[in-house]
Short mmCIF file of C-alpha atoms and ligand atoms in Angstrom, two decimals:
data_model
loop_
_atom_site.label_atom_id
_atom_site.label_comp_id
_atom_site.label_asym_id
_atom_site.label_seq_id
_atom_site.Cartn_x
_atom_site.Cartn_y
_atom_site.Cartn_z
CA MET A 19 33.32 4.31 35.03
CA THR A 20 33.12 4.46 31.25
CA ARG A 21 33.18 7.82 29.52
CA PRO A 22 29.72 9.47 29.52
CA LEU A 23 27.71 9.84 26.33
CA ARG A 24 27.58 13.58 25.68
CA VAL A 25 24.23 14.60 24.31
CA GLY A 26 23.23 17.78 22.49
CA ILE A 27 19.51 18.50 22.19
CA ALA A 28 18.41 20.52 19.16
CA GLY A 29 14.92 21.86 19.81
CA LEU A 30 13.57 22.56 23.28
CA GLY A 31 9.81 22.39 22.74
CA THR A 32 7.46 20.17 24.75
CA VAL A 33 9.37 16.99 23.84
CA GLY A 34 12.88 18.48 24.27
CA ALA A 35 12.08 19.84 27.74
CA SER A 36 10.60 16.46 28.74
CA VAL A 37 13.76 14.68 27.51
CA VAL A 38 15.88 16.91 29.78
CA ARG A 39 13.57 16.25 32.75
CA ILE A 40 13.42 12.46 32.21
CA LEU A 41 17.19 12.14 31.72
CA GLU A 42 17.62 13.88 35.06
CA ARG A 43 14.91 11.96 36.92
CA GLN A 44 15.92 8.56 35.50
CA SER A 45 19.66 9.17 35.23
CA GLU A 46 20.66 6.05 37.13
CA ALA A 47 18.31 3.67 35.31
CA VAL A 48 19.26 5.07 31.90
CA ALA A 49 22.99 4.84 32.72
CA GLN A 50 22.56 1.22 33.77
CA ARG A 51 20.70 0.40 30.58
CA GLY A 52 23.20 2.25 28.40
CA GLY A 53 26.25 1.03 30.32
CA ARG A 54 27.49 4.58 30.93
CA PRO A 55 26.22 7.92 32.21
CA ILE A 56 24.35 10.28 29.89
CA GLN A 57 25.22 13.97 30.08
CA VAL A 58 23.28 16.74 28.38
CA VAL A 59 26.12 19.08 27.40
CA ALA A 60 24.46 21.34 24.81
CA VAL A 61 21.05 22.61 23.76
CA SER A 62 19.75 24.70 20.95
CA ALA A 63 16.49 26.64 20.69
CA ARG A 64 15.30 29.99 19.42
CA SER A 65 14.52 31.72 22.70
CA ARG A 66 16.93 31.51 25.56
CA SER A 67 14.77 33.41 28.04
CA LYS A 68 11.61 31.29 27.73
CA ASP A 69 10.65 29.47 30.94
CA ARG A 70 10.54 25.73 30.15
CA GLY A 71 10.59 24.49 33.73
CA ILE A 72 14.07 22.99 33.26
CA ASP A 73 17.52 24.11 34.29
CA VAL A 74 19.84 24.36 31.29
CA SER A 75 21.98 27.16 32.71
CA ARG A 76 25.12 25.00 32.87
CA VAL A 77 25.01 23.59 29.36
CA THR A 78 26.38 25.21 26.19
CA TRP A 79 23.71 27.13 24.31
CA PHE A 80 23.63 27.25 20.52
CA GLU A 81 21.37 29.53 18.53
CA ASN A 82 21.85 27.35 15.49
CA PRO A 83 21.24 23.56 15.70
CA VAL A 84 23.77 22.90 12.91
CA GLU A 85 26.48 24.48 15.09
CA LEU A 86 25.41 22.23 17.94
CA ALA A 87 25.71 19.26 15.56
CA SER A 88 29.25 20.38 14.66
CA SER A 89 30.43 20.80 18.24
CA ALA A 90 33.36 18.57 19.16
CA ASP A 91 31.87 18.19 22.67
CA VAL A 92 28.75 16.40 21.44
CA ASP A 93 28.71 12.62 20.75
CA CYS A 94 24.98 12.24 20.10
CA VAL A 95 22.62 14.80 18.60
CA VAL A 96 18.95 14.63 19.53
CA GLU A 97 17.07 16.32 16.69
CA LEU A 98 13.68 17.68 17.79
CA VAL A 99 13.48 20.59 15.37
CA GLY A 100 10.96 18.96 13.01
CA GLY A 101 10.27 19.29 9.28
CA ALA A 102 11.48 17.22 6.34
CA ASP A 103 14.07 19.73 5.19
CA GLY A 104 15.75 22.93 6.34
CA ALA A 105 17.39 23.09 9.77
CA ALA A 106 16.33 19.58 10.82
CA ARG A 107 17.85 17.90 7.76
CA ASP A 108 20.98 20.04 7.89
CA THR A 109 21.45 19.20 11.58
CA VAL A 110 21.06 15.46 11.07
CA GLU A 111 23.25 15.33 7.96
CA THR A 112 25.95 17.40 9.64
CA ALA A 113 25.97 15.20 12.74
CA LEU A 114 26.08 11.93 10.76
CA SER A 115 28.77 13.22 8.38
CA LEU A 116 30.91 14.10 11.40
CA GLY A 117 30.48 10.57 12.78
CA LYS A 118 28.04 11.50 15.55
CA HIS A 119 25.04 9.42 16.55
CA VAL A 120 21.59 10.88 15.97
CA VAL A 121 18.31 10.32 17.77
CA THR A 122 15.28 11.93 16.17
CA ALA A 123 11.50 12.12 16.50
CA ASN A 124 11.20 13.49 12.98
CA LYS A 125 8.83 11.33 10.92
CA ALA A 126 8.68 13.73 7.96
CA LEU A 127 12.48 13.69 7.64
CA LEU A 128 12.62 9.89 7.84
CA ALA A 129 9.73 9.39 5.42
CA ARG A 130 11.31 11.69 2.83
CA HIS A 131 15.05 11.10 3.30
CA GLY A 132 15.25 7.94 5.44
CA LEU A 133 17.08 5.91 2.83
CA SER A 134 19.88 8.38 2.16
CA LEU A 135 20.27 9.14 5.88
CA ALA A 136 20.44 5.42 6.68
CA ARG A 137 23.13 5.02 4.00
CA LEU A 138 25.12 7.88 5.52
CA ALA A 139 24.80 6.45 9.05
CA GLU A 140 25.95 3.03 7.78
CA GLU A 141 28.93 4.54 5.96
CA LYS A 142 29.99 6.39 9.09
CA GLY A 143 29.28 3.46 11.41
CA VAL A 144 26.98 5.46 13.69
CA SER A 145 23.41 5.08 14.94
CA LEU A 146 20.38 6.88 13.63
CA ALA A 147 17.55 6.05 16.02
CA PHE A 148 13.95 7.13 15.50
CA GLU A 149 11.60 5.22 17.82
CA ALA A 150 9.86 8.49 18.79
CA SER A 151 8.98 9.26 15.17
CA VAL A 152 6.08 6.79 15.11
CA ALA A 153 3.25 6.52 17.65
CA GLY A 154 4.95 8.55 20.41
CA GLY A 155 5.52 6.38 23.46
CA ILE A 156 4.59 3.03 21.84
CA PRO A 157 7.76 0.98 21.11
CA VAL A 158 6.45 -0.16 17.74
CA ILE A 159 9.73 0.23 15.84
CA LYS A 160 11.62 -1.87 18.37
CA THR A 161 8.83 -4.44 18.28
CA LEU A 162 8.85 -4.76 14.49
CA ARG A 163 12.62 -4.67 14.17
CA GLU A 164 13.79 -6.59 17.21
CA ALA A 165 10.98 -8.78 18.47
CA LEU A 166 9.60 -10.37 15.30
CA PRO A 167 12.41 -11.93 13.22
CA GLY A 168 10.58 -15.25 13.51
CA ASN A 169 7.62 -13.83 11.62
CA THR A 170 6.55 -12.84 8.15
CA VAL A 171 4.30 -9.81 8.43
CA SER A 172 1.30 -9.82 6.09
CA ARG A 173 -0.44 -6.60 7.19
CA LEU A 174 -0.19 -3.82 9.69
CA TYR A 175 -2.70 -1.13 10.44
CA GLY A 176 -3.02 1.49 13.06
CA ILE A 177 -4.27 4.69 14.53
CA LEU A 178 -1.09 6.71 14.14
CA ASN A 179 -2.34 10.24 14.67
CA GLY A 180 -3.58 11.24 18.11
CA THR A 181 -5.14 14.48 16.90
CA CYS A 182 -7.43 12.72 14.41
CA ASN A 183 -8.43 10.05 16.88
CA TYR A 184 -9.13 12.69 19.51
CA ILE A 185 -11.28 14.66 17.05
CA LEU A 186 -13.25 11.65 15.78
CA SER A 187 -13.78 10.30 19.32
CA ARG A 188 -15.12 13.59 20.65
CA MET A 189 -17.25 14.26 17.57
CA GLU A 190 -18.85 10.85 18.03
CA LEU A 191 -19.21 10.74 21.80
CA GLU A 192 -19.99 14.39 22.55
CA GLY A 193 -21.62 15.49 19.30
CA LEU A 194 -19.13 18.34 18.85
CA THR A 195 -18.07 19.89 15.57
CA PHE A 196 -14.78 19.15 13.83
CA GLN A 197 -13.53 22.72 14.41
CA GLU A 198 -14.28 22.70 18.17
CA CYS A 199 -12.38 19.46 18.62
CA LEU A 200 -9.43 20.57 16.49
CA LYS A 201 -9.04 23.72 18.60
CA ASP A 202 -8.89 21.64 21.79
CA ALA A 203 -6.31 19.27 20.25
CA GLN A 204 -4.13 22.27 19.38
CA ARG A 205 -4.53 23.74 22.87
CA LEU A 206 -3.49 20.41 24.42
CA GLY A 207 -0.35 20.28 22.25
CA TYR A 208 -1.26 17.17 20.22
CA ALA A 209 -1.52 18.80 16.80
CA GLU A 210 1.37 19.55 14.45
CA ALA A 211 2.41 23.19 13.93
CA ASP A 212 0.34 23.06 10.74
CA PRO A 213 -2.71 20.96 11.73
CA THR A 214 -3.54 20.13 8.11
CA PHE A 215 -0.68 17.64 8.41
CA ASP A 216 -2.75 15.86 11.05
CA VAL A 217 -6.28 16.14 9.67
CA GLU A 218 -5.42 15.57 6.01
CA GLY A 219 -3.55 12.37 6.82
CA TYR A 220 0.05 13.36 5.96
CA ASP A 221 1.36 12.81 9.49
CA THR A 222 -0.12 9.30 9.47
CA ALA A 223 1.38 8.70 6.01
CA HIS A 224 4.87 9.66 7.18
CA LYS A 225 4.61 7.23 10.09
CA LEU A 226 3.14 4.49 7.91
CA ALA A 227 6.00 4.82 5.40
CA ILE A 228 8.51 4.13 8.18
CA LEU A 229 6.60 1.14 9.58
CA THR A 230 6.05 -0.37 6.12
CA SER A 231 9.76 -0.34 5.39
CA ILE A 232 10.62 -2.16 8.62
CA ALA A 233 7.68 -4.58 8.46
CA PHE A 234 8.30 -5.70 4.87
CA GLY A 235 12.04 -5.07 4.48
CA THR A 236 11.38 -2.61 1.66
CA GLU A 237 12.79 0.78 0.75
CA ILE A 238 10.79 3.65 2.25
CA ASP A 239 8.26 4.78 -0.34
CA ALA A 240 6.12 7.60 1.07
CA GLU A 241 5.14 8.72 -2.43
CA ALA A 242 3.29 5.44 -2.96
CA ILE A 243 0.82 6.07 -0.14
CA TYR A 244 -2.81 6.82 -1.00
CA VAL A 245 -3.84 9.59 1.44
CA GLU A 246 -7.27 10.90 2.47
CA GLY A 247 -7.92 12.90 5.65
CA ILE A 248 -10.86 13.26 8.01
CA SER A 249 -12.09 16.75 7.18
CA SER A 250 -14.97 15.40 5.04
CA ILE A 251 -16.38 13.23 7.85
CA THR A 252 -19.72 14.55 9.05
CA PRO A 253 -21.73 13.93 12.24
CA LEU A 254 -24.19 12.07 9.98
CA ASP A 255 -21.46 9.57 8.96
CA LEU A 256 -20.56 9.00 12.60
CA ALA A 257 -24.23 8.44 13.49
CA MET A 258 -24.76 6.10 10.51
CA ALA A 259 -21.58 4.19 11.40
CA ARG A 260 -22.86 3.66 14.92
CA GLU A 261 -26.24 2.47 13.65
CA LEU A 262 -24.53 -0.04 11.34
CA GLY A 263 -22.20 -1.38 14.04
CA PHE A 264 -19.03 0.53 13.07
CA ARG A 265 -16.78 3.32 14.34
CA ILE A 266 -14.79 5.63 12.07
CA LYS A 267 -11.02 5.81 12.59
CA LEU A 268 -8.25 7.36 10.52
CA LEU A 269 -6.11 4.31 9.80
CA GLY A 270 -2.77 3.82 8.13
CA VAL A 271 -2.77 0.38 6.50
CA ALA A 272 0.11 -1.49 4.84
CA GLU A 273 -0.47 -4.87 3.29
CA ARG A 274 1.41 -7.27 1.06
CA THR A 275 -0.99 -8.12 -1.78
CA GLN A 276 -0.58 -10.10 -4.99
CA THR A 277 0.11 -6.89 -6.90
CA GLY A 278 2.67 -5.50 -4.44
CA ILE A 279 2.73 -3.47 -1.23
CA GLU A 280 -0.49 -1.55 -0.65
CA GLN A 281 -0.10 1.53 1.54
CA ARG A 282 -3.10 3.70 2.32
CA VAL A 283 -4.29 6.28 4.82
CA HIS A 284 -7.99 7.09 4.99
CA PRO A 285 -10.99 7.29 7.30
CA THR A 286 -12.00 3.68 7.89
CA MET A 287 -15.07 1.89 9.23
CA VAL A 288 -14.00 -0.65 11.83
CA PRO A 289 -16.43 -3.03 13.55
CA VAL A 290 -17.43 -1.53 16.89
CA SER A 291 -16.48 -4.83 18.58
CA SER A 292 -12.87 -4.75 17.24
CA ALA A 293 -9.89 -3.94 19.49
CA ILE A 294 -8.99 -0.89 17.43
CA ALA A 295 -12.51 0.57 17.77
CA GLN A 296 -12.04 0.74 21.55
CA VAL A 297 -9.06 3.09 21.18
CA LEU A 298 -10.34 6.56 21.96
CA GLY A 299 -8.88 10.03 22.34
CA VAL A 300 -5.24 10.83 21.68
CA THR A 301 -4.24 7.19 22.16
CA ASN A 302 -2.56 5.38 19.24
CA ALA A 303 -2.72 1.67 18.38
CA VAL A 304 -0.93 -0.56 15.90
CA THR A 305 -1.99 -4.08 14.96
CA ILE A 306 0.54 -6.36 13.28
CA ASP A 307 -0.68 -9.50 11.48
CA ALA A 308 2.18 -11.98 11.27
CA ASP A 309 2.36 -15.73 10.71
CA ALA A 310 3.80 -16.85 14.05
CA VAL A 311 2.26 -14.40 16.53
CA LYS A 312 -0.93 -14.14 14.45
CA GLU A 313 -2.16 -10.79 15.70
CA LEU A 314 -0.32 -8.37 17.95
CA THR A 315 -1.81 -5.04 19.02
CA LEU A 316 0.15 -2.32 20.79
CA ILE A 317 -1.85 0.50 22.37
CA GLY A 318 -0.49 3.61 24.06
CA PRO A 319 0.05 7.36 24.04
CA GLY A 320 0.84 8.59 20.55
CA ALA A 321 1.62 12.20 21.31
CA GLY A 322 2.54 14.52 24.15
CA GLY A 323 5.85 15.58 25.66
CA ASP A 324 6.58 12.86 28.21
CA ALA A 325 5.34 9.93 26.11
CA THR A 326 7.42 10.95 23.09
CA ALA A 327 10.40 11.76 25.33
CA SER A 328 10.17 8.25 26.79
CA ALA A 329 10.94 6.85 23.31
CA VAL A 330 13.74 9.39 22.74
CA VAL A 331 15.37 8.44 26.05
CA ALA A 332 15.18 4.71 25.17
CA ASP A 333 17.01 5.48 21.91
CA ILE A 334 19.65 7.50 23.79
CA ALA A 335 20.22 4.51 26.09
CA ASP A 336 20.60 2.24 23.01
CA VAL A 337 23.13 4.63 21.49
CA ALA A 338 25.07 4.70 24.78
CA SER A 339 25.18 0.90 24.85
CA GLY A 340 26.60 0.77 21.31
CA LYS A 341 24.12 -1.90 20.23
CA ALA A 342 23.15 -0.33 16.92
CA GLN A 343 20.49 -2.13 14.89
CA PRO A 344 20.23 -1.87 11.10
CA LEU A 345 17.87 1.07 10.75
CA PHE A 346 15.10 -0.62 8.82
CA GLY A 347 15.80 -4.11 10.10
CA ARG A 348 18.38 -4.96 7.42
CA PRO A 349 21.31 -3.18 5.73
CA VAL A 350 20.18 -0.52 3.26
CA ASP A 351 21.48 -2.35 0.17
CA GLN A 352 19.39 -5.39 1.13
CA LEU A 353 16.09 -3.52 1.30
CA GLU A 354 13.72 -4.62 -1.49
CA THR A 355 12.27 -2.25 -4.05
CA ALA A 356 8.72 -3.57 -3.82
CA PRO A 357 6.14 -2.93 -6.54
CA ARG A 358 3.40 -0.49 -5.52
CA ALA A 359 -0.09 -1.98 -5.41
CA PRO A 360 -2.36 0.53 -7.17
CA MET A 361 -5.30 1.84 -5.11
CA GLN A 362 -7.74 1.06 -7.94
CA ARG A 363 -7.06 -2.63 -7.27
CA HIS A 364 -7.72 -2.35 -3.55
CA GLU A 365 -10.40 -4.81 -2.54
CA GLY A 366 -12.61 -4.53 0.52
CA GLY A 367 -16.02 -3.56 1.86
CA TYR A 368 -17.31 -0.02 1.39
CA TYR A 369 -19.68 2.35 3.18
CA ILE A 370 -21.25 4.64 0.60
CA ARG A 371 -23.49 7.51 1.66
CA LEU A 372 -25.44 8.93 -1.23
CA THR A 373 -27.64 11.99 -1.04
CA VAL A 374 -30.42 10.87 -3.39
CA HIS A 375 -33.51 12.55 -4.77
CA ASP A 376 -36.37 10.98 -2.81
CA ARG A 377 -38.69 9.57 -5.44
CA PRO A 378 -39.77 6.15 -6.71
CA GLY A 379 -37.15 4.11 -8.53
CA VAL A 380 -34.08 5.88 -7.15
CA ALA A 381 -33.02 3.07 -4.79
CA ALA A 382 -33.66 0.58 -7.61
CA GLY A 383 -31.56 2.67 -10.00
CA VAL A 384 -28.69 2.73 -7.52
CA ALA A 385 -28.98 -1.02 -6.88
CA THR A 386 -28.99 -1.73 -10.64
CA ARG A 387 -25.73 0.18 -11.21
CA MET A 388 -24.16 -1.69 -8.29
CA ALA A 389 -25.31 -5.04 -9.70
CA GLU A 390 -23.95 -4.15 -13.16
CA GLY A 391 -20.57 -3.59 -11.52
CA ASP A 392 -20.83 -7.01 -9.83
CA ILE A 393 -20.95 -5.27 -6.43
CA SER A 394 -22.94 -7.15 -3.84
CA LEU A 395 -24.77 -5.14 -1.18
CA GLU A 396 -24.64 -6.25 2.44
CA SER A 397 -27.13 -3.64 3.68
CA ILE A 398 -29.06 -0.59 2.54
CA LEU A 399 -30.35 2.09 4.87
CA GLN A 400 -32.51 4.97 3.82
CA LYS A 401 -33.51 7.68 6.25
CA ARG A 402 -36.97 9.11 5.85
CA SER A 403 -36.85 12.86 5.52
CA GLU A 404 -39.54 14.31 7.81
CA LEU A 405 -39.73 17.46 5.74
CA ALA A 406 -40.06 15.60 2.45
CA ALA A 407 -42.67 13.24 3.94
CA THR A 408 -44.83 16.13 5.19
CA LYS A 409 -44.82 17.72 1.79
CA ASP A 410 -45.46 14.50 -0.05
CA PRO A 411 -46.78 11.45 1.81
CA HIS A 412 -46.27 9.32 -1.35
CA GLY A 413 -42.47 9.85 -1.29
CA ARG A 414 -42.33 11.62 -4.63
CA SER A 415 -40.96 14.97 -3.47
CA GLY A 416 -37.49 14.46 -4.93
CA ALA A 417 -36.08 16.12 -1.79
CA PRO A 418 -32.50 15.07 -0.98
CA VAL A 419 -32.26 12.26 1.59
CA PRO A 420 -29.38 10.02 2.67
CA LEU A 421 -29.17 6.51 1.27
CA VAL A 422 -26.42 4.42 2.82
CA LEU A 423 -25.02 1.25 1.26
CA ILE A 424 -22.65 -1.26 2.82
CA THR A 425 -21.02 -3.48 0.22
CA TYR A 426 -19.37 -6.86 0.41
CA ALA A 427 -15.78 -6.96 -0.87
CA ALA A 428 -15.42 -5.05 -4.15
CA THR A 429 -12.57 -3.33 -5.93
CA GLU A 430 -11.98 0.41 -5.67
CA ALA A 431 -12.19 0.61 -9.47
CA SER A 432 -15.63 -1.04 -9.62
CA ILE A 433 -17.00 1.18 -6.83
CA ARG A 434 -15.71 4.36 -8.51
CA SER A 435 -17.11 3.32 -11.87
CA ALA A 436 -20.57 2.48 -10.41
CA LEU A 437 -20.66 5.84 -8.58
CA ASP A 438 -19.76 7.71 -11.77
CA LYS A 439 -22.70 6.03 -13.52
CA ILE A 440 -25.09 6.77 -10.62
CA SER A 441 -24.02 10.39 -10.78
CA GLY A 442 -24.45 10.43 -14.56
CA ASP A 443 -27.99 9.03 -14.12
CA GLY A 444 -28.92 12.17 -12.13
CA LEU A 445 -29.86 10.12 -9.06
CA ILE A 446 -27.76 12.05 -6.53
CA ALA A 447 -27.86 15.63 -5.29
CA GLU A 448 -24.33 15.78 -3.81
CA PRO A 449 -21.00 14.02 -4.36
CA PRO A 450 -21.01 10.62 -2.61
CA GLN A 451 -19.22 9.93 0.67
CA VAL A 452 -17.10 6.78 0.42
CA ILE A 453 -15.47 5.18 3.47
CA ARG A 454 -13.58 1.91 3.24
CA ILE A 455 -14.25 -0.88 5.71
CA GLU A 456 -11.38 -2.76 7.38
CA ARG A 457 -12.20 -6.07 9.04
CA GLU A 458 -10.02 -7.81 11.62
N1 HSE B 512 0.49 15.47 15.73
C1 HSE B 512 0.85 14.15 16.09
C2 HSE B 512 -0.40 13.43 16.53
C3 HSE B 512 1.88 14.17 17.18
O1 HSE B 512 -1.45 14.06 16.67
O2 HSE B 512 -0.36 12.23 16.72
C4 HSE B 512 2.79 12.99 17.19
O3 HSE B 512 3.40 12.74 15.98
#
C-alpha cells in the first residue's frame, strides 16, 4: 500500500482529542477516501498527564508545537492551538516553509493572515486546509469552493457563532438573562477562551471574512467588516421582535452592492417564518444566494469537539489524496481587491426602539423627523406604561416608555441622522436601540 500520511496534531483540547478518536474509529473509511492510511505520529499540548480519554502513549510528544511542525517525521500538521498570532502562526508558518501540509481550524489566523499564508502554501506547493475554521461541522467552504463554479454569488448570510445563537435562543424561549445563558455556553464548551470574541461579534467576523473571500473571489479583508455584538440586546427587544413577527439572530452578511462588497456582523431581525429563524441553539446556518441555484441553505452543528473534528478529518483525507484546491477558490494573485461598501450606504429595513417621554406630541415629533429624512414607517408600536397611566390618565406624565418603529428600506446614514435630530429634540430618555432587518 502507499506510504501513510504522517500527521502531527498541535493542540489536544476538545477538538484535538476528537480528531484522534475519529481517525481511529474511521481509519478504514478515511484511508479509502484519502487513498492511503493516516497515522497520528506526533502530538503537542501543554499537559502530558491530563486525561483526555485517548491513548497517545505511542506517539512522539512535543511540548512546543513549533518543534512538532519542524519534525522530519511529520508530513501534515494539524494546528488546533488557536489565536491569530503567537504559537499558532509560528507553527503554521514553520510547517508551510518546510513544505509540510497544514490543516487548521483557526479562523482568527486565516482572517488576519490568510493571504500571506496562502501565498506561502502556493510557493511551497502544499495544502493549507481550513474547513473547520467556519461553522464547525458544516462543509460550507467545500460547498462554496467546489460545488458552485456554475454560479455567481450575490449574497451570503449566516448564523456563524453557536454561542450567540444559543444565548439568543434561550433568552427568547426561556426568558433567561444574557449572563445565565453565557455561563451555560461556556460550561458546554461552545464559547471561545475569551467569550467577548463570541458575544461582541469578532468570531463571526473572522468566519465571514473567510467566506466572503471564497464567495466573491476577493482578497480577505477582515478590517472592512462592520461589527456589532449581542450584549446590548434586551428581553424587551426579543419580546417586541416576537410581537412584530421577527426573531433576533446574530448574522454575518456579505453582499455585492453597487458600491462594492458589503460585510457586516450585527444582531438582525429576521422574519419568524424564514428558514434562518428556525435555527435554534448552538446550530449554525449559512444561506448562499447565487444565480443558478437561487438559494442554498446549509444547517448543522457549528461548534463542539466531534462536529469540528469531522471537518478536520475531511481535510486530512483531502491532503492524503493530494487533490489540493486553490485556497480561496482561485490562485492568490487572481483574487480581486474589491472596494469596500461603506456601512453608511447600507440600505434595508430597521427596527428602532426609542425610550420616549410619554406626553402629547412625542410620537408626532419622532414621525416628523423620520419623514424629513425620507424614511417611511411600516409600523409603530407604543407600549402603555401602567405606572405612567396610573399617575396621569391623560398621558402627560413624561415617564419613559418604549416606542418601537419598523421602517421600510432606508439608508444607515439617513437613520443615524434622523436619530441624532430626535435626540437633539429632547424626545428620548435613553440612547436608541437600532437593529437591522434582513429579508429573504
Ligand atoms: N465559539 C465558537 C462558536 C466555536 O460559539 O460558534 C466555533 O468557532
